[in-house]
PDB file of C-alpha atoms and ligand atoms in Angstrom:
ATOM      1  CA  UNK S   1      -7.140 -14.752   7.460  1.00 95.00           C
ATOM      2  CA  UNK S   2      -3.550 -13.491   7.412  1.00 98.00           C
ATOM      3  CA  UNK S   3      -1.627 -13.441  10.673  1.00 98.00           C
ATOM      4  CA  UNK S   4       1.231 -11.145  11.725  1.00 99.00           C
ATOM      5  CA  UNK S   5       3.687 -11.087  14.603  1.00 99.00           C
ATOM      6  CA  UNK S   6       5.234  -7.710  15.418  1.00 99.00           C
ATOM      7  CA  UNK S   7       8.238  -7.681  17.768  1.00 99.00           C
ATOM      8  CA  UNK S   8       9.727  -4.534  19.284  1.00 99.00           C
ATOM      9  CA  UNK S   9      12.805  -3.535  21.283  1.00 99.00           C
ATOM     10  CA  UNK S  10      12.612  -0.238  23.124  1.00 98.00           C
ATOM     11  CA  UNK S  11      14.221   1.711  25.940  1.00 98.00           C
ATOM     12  CA  UNK S  12      12.343   4.995  25.848  1.00 98.00           C
ATOM     13  CA  UNK S  13       9.177   3.962  24.010  1.00 98.00           C
ATOM     14  CA  UNK S  14       9.748   5.159  20.432  1.00 98.00           C
ATOM     15  CA  UNK S  15      10.035   1.712  18.894  1.00 98.00           C
ATOM     16  CA  UNK S  16       7.037   0.439  20.834  1.00 98.00           C
ATOM     17  CA  UNK S  17       5.131   3.343  19.297  1.00 98.00           C
ATOM     18  CA  UNK S  18       6.418   2.404  15.838  1.00 98.00           C
ATOM     19  CA  UNK S  19       5.281  -1.186  16.462  1.00 99.00           C
ATOM     20  CA  UNK S  20       1.861   0.003  17.682  1.00 98.00           C
ATOM     21  CA  UNK S  21       1.350   2.049  14.514  1.00 98.00           C
ATOM     22  CA  UNK S  22       2.236  -0.956  12.341  1.00 99.00           C
ATOM     23  CA  UNK S  23      -0.061  -3.209  14.409  1.00 99.00           C
ATOM     24  CA  UNK S  24      -2.972  -0.757  14.123  1.00 98.00           C
ATOM     25  CA  UNK S  25      -2.512  -0.498  10.380  1.00 98.00           C
ATOM     26  CA  UNK S  26      -2.324  -4.284   9.928  1.00 98.00           C
ATOM     27  CA  UNK S  27      -5.410  -4.752  12.106  1.00 98.00           C
ATOM     28  CA  UNK S  28      -7.358  -2.214  10.039  1.00 98.00           C
ATOM     29  CA  UNK S  29      -6.479  -4.271   6.970  1.00 98.00           C
ATOM     30  CA  UNK S  30      -8.032  -7.380   8.524  1.00 98.00           C
ATOM     31  CA  UNK S  31      -4.831  -9.064   9.725  1.00 98.00           C
ATOM     32  CA  UNK S  32      -4.821 -11.006  12.992  1.00 98.00           C
ATOM     33  CA  UNK S  33      -1.875  -9.401  14.865  1.00 98.00           C
ATOM     34  CA  UNK S  34       0.251 -10.394  17.852  1.00 98.00           C
ATOM     35  CA  UNK S  35       2.689  -7.850  19.366  1.00 98.00           C
ATOM     36  CA  UNK S  36       5.462  -8.834  21.802  1.00 99.00           C
ATOM     37  CA  UNK S  37       8.645  -7.413  23.336  1.00 99.00           C
ATOM     38  CA  UNK S  38      11.816  -8.926  21.852  1.00 99.00           C
ATOM     39  CA  UNK S  39      13.303 -10.514  24.992  1.00 98.00           C
ATOM     40  CA  UNK S  40       9.923 -12.147  25.692  1.00 98.00           C
ATOM     41  CA  UNK S  41       9.638 -13.644  22.207  1.00 98.00           C
ATOM     42  CA  UNK S  42      10.412 -17.232  21.318  1.00 98.00           C
ATOM     43  CA  UNK S  43      11.474 -17.715  17.707  1.00 98.00           C
ATOM     44  CA  UNK S  44       9.281 -20.835  17.394  1.00 98.00           C
ATOM     45  CA  UNK S  45       6.185 -18.773  18.260  1.00 98.00           C
ATOM     46  CA  UNK S  46       7.287 -15.857  16.080  1.00 98.00           C
ATOM     47  CA  UNK S  47       7.764 -17.954  12.943  1.00 98.00           C
ATOM     48  CA  UNK S  48       4.177 -19.229  13.028  1.00 98.00           C
ATOM     49  CA  UNK S  49       2.742 -16.000  11.567  1.00 98.00           C
ATOM     50  CA  UNK S  50       2.495 -15.206   7.832  1.00 98.00           C
ATOM     51  CA  UNK S  51       3.888 -11.659   8.221  1.00 98.00           C
ATOM     52  CA  UNK S  52       6.917 -11.125  10.485  1.00 99.00           C
ATOM     53  CA  UNK S  53       7.918  -7.638  11.647  1.00 99.00           C
ATOM     54  CA  UNK S  54      10.746  -6.304  13.833  1.00 99.00           C
ATOM     55  CA  UNK S  55      10.861  -2.714  15.163  1.00 99.00           C
ATOM     56  CA  UNK S  56      14.054  -2.093  17.152  1.00 99.00           C
ATOM     57  CA  UNK S  57      16.344   0.684  18.332  1.00 98.00           C
ATOM     58  CA  UNK S  58      20.086   1.217  17.788  1.00 98.00           C
ATOM     59  CA  UNK S  59      22.412   2.098  20.662  1.00 98.00           C
ATOM     60  CA  UNK S  60      26.058   3.030  21.361  1.00 97.00           C
ATOM     61  CA  UNK S  61      27.089   3.857  17.784  1.00 95.00           C
ATOM     62  CA  UNK S  62      25.612   0.980  15.870  1.00 98.00           C
ATOM     63  CA  UNK S  63      25.005  -1.491  18.694  1.00 98.00           C
ATOM     64  CA  UNK S  64      21.979  -3.753  18.584  1.00 98.00           C
ATOM     65  CA  UNK S  65      19.609  -4.036  21.558  1.00 98.00           C
ATOM     66  CA  UNK S  66      21.369  -6.351  23.980  1.00 98.00           C
ATOM     67  CA  UNK S  67      18.086  -7.874  25.159  1.00 98.00           C
ATOM     68  CA  UNK S  68      17.394  -8.840  21.531  1.00 98.00           C
ATOM     69  CA  UNK S  69      20.662 -10.624  20.710  1.00 98.00           C
ATOM     70  CA  UNK S  70      19.351 -14.134  21.462  1.00 98.00           C
ATOM     71  CA  UNK S  71      16.338 -13.509  19.247  1.00 98.00           C
ATOM     72  CA  UNK S  72      18.606 -12.098  16.510  1.00 98.00           C
ATOM     73  CA  UNK S  73      20.855 -15.159  16.578  1.00 98.00           C
ATOM     74  CA  UNK S  74      17.888 -17.548  16.571  1.00 97.00           C
ATOM     75  CA  UNK S  75      16.379 -15.640  13.640  1.00 97.00           C
ATOM     76  CA  UNK S  76      19.514 -16.122  11.535  1.00 95.00           C
ATOM     77  CA  UNK S  77      19.458 -19.870  12.145  1.00 95.00           C
ATOM     78  CA  UNK S  78      15.754 -20.344  11.369  1.00 97.00           C
ATOM     79  CA  UNK S  79      14.233 -21.314   8.035  1.00 98.00           C
ATOM     80  CA  UNK S  80      11.707 -18.608   7.143  1.00 98.00           C
ATOM     81  CA  UNK S  81      11.128 -19.675   3.544  1.00 97.00           C
ATOM     82  CA  UNK S  82       7.628 -18.624   2.459  1.00 96.00           C
ATOM     83  CA  UNK S  83       7.310 -15.919   5.108  1.00 98.00           C
ATOM     84  CA  UNK S  84       6.884 -12.206   4.391  1.00 98.00           C
ATOM     85  CA  UNK S  85       8.908  -9.814   6.543  1.00 98.00           C
ATOM     86  CA  UNK S  86       9.406  -6.134   7.233  1.00 99.00           C
ATOM     87  CA  UNK S  87      11.786  -4.174   9.451  1.00 99.00           C
ATOM     88  CA  UNK S  88      11.220  -0.677  10.824  1.00 98.00           C
ATOM     89  CA  UNK S  89      13.007   1.240  13.533  1.00 98.00           C
ATOM     90  CA  UNK S  90      13.494   4.509  15.301  1.00 98.00           C
ATOM     91  CA  UNK S  91      17.024   5.806  15.739  1.00 98.00           C
ATOM     92  CA  UNK S  92      18.640   9.233  15.785  1.00 98.00           C
ATOM     93  CA  UNK S  93      20.142  10.929  12.699  1.00 98.00           C
ATOM     94  CA  UNK S  94      22.671  12.559  15.018  1.00 98.00           C
ATOM     95  CA  UNK S  95      24.568   9.226  14.890  1.00 98.00           C
ATOM     96  CA  UNK S  96      25.318   9.652  11.163  1.00 98.00           C
ATOM     97  CA  UNK S  97      26.597   6.456   9.532  1.00 98.00           C
ATOM     98  CA  UNK S  98      25.235   4.494  12.505  1.00 98.00           C
ATOM     99  CA  UNK S  99      21.679   5.783  11.988  1.00 98.00           C
ATOM    100  CA  UNK S 100      19.300   2.841  12.554  1.00 98.00           C
ATOM    101  CA  UNK S 101      21.913   0.195  11.751  1.00 98.00           C
ATOM    102  CA  UNK S 102      19.871  -2.337  13.767  1.00 98.00           C
ATOM    103  CA  UNK S 103      17.225  -2.114  11.031  1.00 99.00           C
ATOM    104  CA  UNK S 104      19.863  -3.144   8.465  1.00 98.00           C
ATOM    105  CA  UNK S 105      21.057  -6.050  10.613  1.00 98.00           C
ATOM    106  CA  UNK S 106      17.552  -7.464  11.040  1.00 98.00           C
ATOM    107  CA  UNK S 107      16.828  -6.965   7.348  1.00 98.00           C
ATOM    108  CA  UNK S 108      19.911  -9.047   6.531  1.00 98.00           C
ATOM    109  CA  UNK S 109      18.993 -11.703   9.103  1.00 98.00           C
ATOM    110  CA  UNK S 110      15.517 -12.157   7.586  1.00 98.00           C
ATOM    111  CA  UNK S 111      17.046 -12.421   4.099  1.00 97.00           C
ATOM    112  CA  UNK S 112      19.544 -14.983   5.337  1.00 96.00           C
ATOM    113  CA  UNK S 113      16.660 -16.975   6.835  1.00 97.00           C
ATOM    114  CA  UNK S 114      15.017 -17.117   3.415  1.00 97.00           C
ATOM    115  CA  UNK S 115      12.093 -14.752   4.085  1.00 98.00           C
ATOM    116  CA  UNK S 116      10.726 -12.417   1.403  1.00 98.00           C
ATOM    117  CA  UNK S 117      10.691  -8.632   1.927  1.00 98.00           C
ATOM    118  CA  UNK S 118       7.107  -7.396   1.810  1.00 98.00           C
ATOM    119  CA  UNK S 119       8.083  -3.740   2.048  1.00 98.00           C
ATOM    120  CA  UNK S 120      11.209  -1.600   2.041  1.00 98.00           C
ATOM    121  CA  UNK S 121      12.757  -1.143   5.485  1.00 98.00           C
ATOM    122  CA  UNK S 122      11.728   2.054   7.286  1.00 98.00           C
ATOM    123  CA  UNK S 123      14.114   4.227   9.323  1.00 98.00           C
ATOM    124  CA  UNK S 124      12.524   6.835  11.548  1.00 98.00           C
ATOM    125  CA  UNK S 125      14.262   9.716  13.300  1.00 98.00           C
ATOM    126  CA  UNK S 126      13.242   9.698  16.995  1.00 98.00           C
ATOM    127  CA  UNK S 127       9.471   9.802  17.687  1.00 98.00           C
ATOM    128  CA  UNK S 128       7.156   8.976  14.802  1.00 98.00           C
ATOM    129  CA  UNK S 129       5.500  12.147  13.431  1.00 97.00           C
ATOM    130  CA  UNK S 130       2.666  12.457  10.950  1.00 98.00           C
ATOM    131  CA  UNK S 131       4.773  11.737   7.862  1.00 98.00           C
ATOM    132  CA  UNK S 132       6.316   8.736   9.624  1.00 98.00           C
ATOM    133  CA  UNK S 133       2.858   7.365  10.424  1.00 98.00           C
ATOM    134  CA  UNK S 134       2.056   7.739   6.729  1.00 98.00           C
ATOM    135  CA  UNK S 135       5.221   5.840   5.793  1.00 98.00           C
ATOM    136  CA  UNK S 136       4.466   3.091   8.319  1.00 98.00           C
ATOM    137  CA  UNK S 137       0.947   2.718   6.937  1.00 98.00           C
ATOM    138  CA  UNK S 138       2.419   2.247   3.453  1.00 98.00           C
ATOM    139  CA  UNK S 139       4.911  -0.229   4.911  1.00 98.00           C
ATOM    140  CA  UNK S 140       2.065  -2.258   6.467  1.00 98.00           C
ATOM    141  CA  UNK S 141       0.048  -2.104   3.245  1.00 98.00           C
ATOM    142  CA  UNK S 142       3.043  -3.443   1.304  1.00 98.00           C
ATOM    143  CA  UNK S 143       3.379  -6.345   3.724  1.00 98.00           C
ATOM    144  CA  UNK S 144      -0.301  -7.262   3.379  1.00 98.00           C
ATOM    145  CA  UNK S 145      -0.211  -6.992  -0.435  1.00 98.00           C
ATOM    146  CA  UNK S 146       2.840  -9.237  -0.700  1.00 98.00           C
ATOM    147  CA  UNK S 147       1.453 -11.784   1.749  1.00 98.00           C
ATOM    148  CA  UNK S 148      -1.956 -11.830   0.025  1.00 97.00           C
ATOM    149  CA  UNK S 149      -0.444 -12.489  -3.389  1.00 95.00           C
ATOM    150  CA  UNK S 150       1.312 -15.662  -2.246  1.00 86.00           C
TER     151      UNK S 150
HETATM  152  C1  LIG Z 201      23.803   6.361  24.291  1.00 71.50           C
HETATM  153  C2  LIG Z 201      22.941   6.341  23.053  1.00 71.50           C
HETATM  154  C3  LIG Z 201      23.468   5.841  21.879  1.00 71.50           C
HETATM  155  C4  LIG Z 201      22.700   5.835  20.714  1.00 71.50           C
HETATM  156  N1  LIG Z 201      23.255   5.359  19.543  1.00 71.50           N
HETATM  157  C5  LIG Z 201      22.530   5.383  18.397  1.00 71.50           C
HETATM  158  C6  LIG Z 201      23.071   4.926  17.170  1.00 71.50           C
HETATM  159  O1  LIG Z 201      24.208   4.477  17.074  1.00 71.50           O
HETATM  160  N2  LIG Z 201      22.305   4.991  16.050  1.00 71.50           N
HETATM  161  C7  LIG Z 201      21.021   5.479  16.070  1.00 71.50           C
HETATM  162  O2  LIG Z 201      20.375   5.519  15.015  1.00 71.50           O
HETATM  163  N3  LIG Z 201      20.468   5.923  17.239  1.00 71.50           N
HETATM  164  C8  LIG Z 201      21.187   5.883  18.385  1.00 71.50           C
HETATM  165  N4  LIG Z 201      20.627   6.322  19.569  1.00 71.50           N
HETATM  166  C9  LIG Z 201      19.289   6.904  19.530  1.00 71.50           C
HETATM  167  C10 LIG Z 201      18.158   5.932  19.817  1.00 71.50           C
HETATM  168  O3  LIG Z 201      18.193   4.804  18.985  1.00 71.50           O
HETATM  169  C11 LIG Z 201      16.834   6.687  19.582  1.00 71.50           C
HETATM  170  O4  LIG Z 201      16.683   7.647  20.611  1.00 71.50           O
HETATM  171  C12 LIG Z 201      15.627   5.778  19.524  1.00 71.50           C
HETATM  172  O5  LIG Z 201      14.485   6.539  19.179  1.00 71.50           O
HETATM  173  C13 LIG Z 201      15.384   5.101  20.840  1.00 71.50           C
HETATM  174  O6  LIG Z 201      14.349   4.176  20.673  1.00 71.50           O
HETATM  175  P1  LIG Z 201      13.439   3.720  21.901  1.00 71.50           P
HETATM  176  O7  LIG Z 201      12.652   4.943  22.377  1.00 71.50           O
HETATM  177  O8  LIG Z 201      12.539   2.684  21.316  1.00 71.50           O
HETATM  178  O9  LIG Z 201      14.324   3.196  22.965  1.00 71.50           O
HETATM  179  C14 LIG Z 201      21.378   6.323  20.738  1.00 71.50           C
HETATM  180  C15 LIG Z 201      20.842   6.799  21.948  1.00 71.50           C
HETATM  181  C16 LIG Z 201      21.600   6.802  23.088  1.00 71.50           C
HETATM  182  C17 LIG Z 201      21.002   7.316  24.368  1.00 71.50           C
END
């Protein structure tokens, strides 16, 4: 059975909702899923799963969640060869070039750690609506397909 660990960073709940949608979709596809908040997540526990997911917000014009910086640094220094990853996030299009930049930073960190992208990163504007749920379901399906084919 495939396992997944979904980590979220949130202030007002949107990214927890994004993470919940991904978790539900993975669970429906028969994956054994763990969901944790970023500041409560130890990288050594996180890296045990087959599928690794981060859902995190962007703040202050491109700033990453402060409570997630330790996790982010640990992620960059970890060897995630053989792991499948995906990054999704909710930001606000109002911030233009800084829209969901945290998603890009985590995507790069996973790549640097040697993990394989299982699905294209997903950037959501504010709360997830119906079409976003659809996109997150496809995201989760991509992760499962990639992980299953390894
Ligand atoms: C002061 C402030 C700065 C923000 N800066 C950005 C930003 O640079 N880029 C972005 O995409 N969203 C930005 N946002 C929007 C949040 O990322 C967005 O509301 C997101 O849905 C919040 O996620 P959460 O509900 O999980 O906390 C900012 C919001 C606030 C209040």
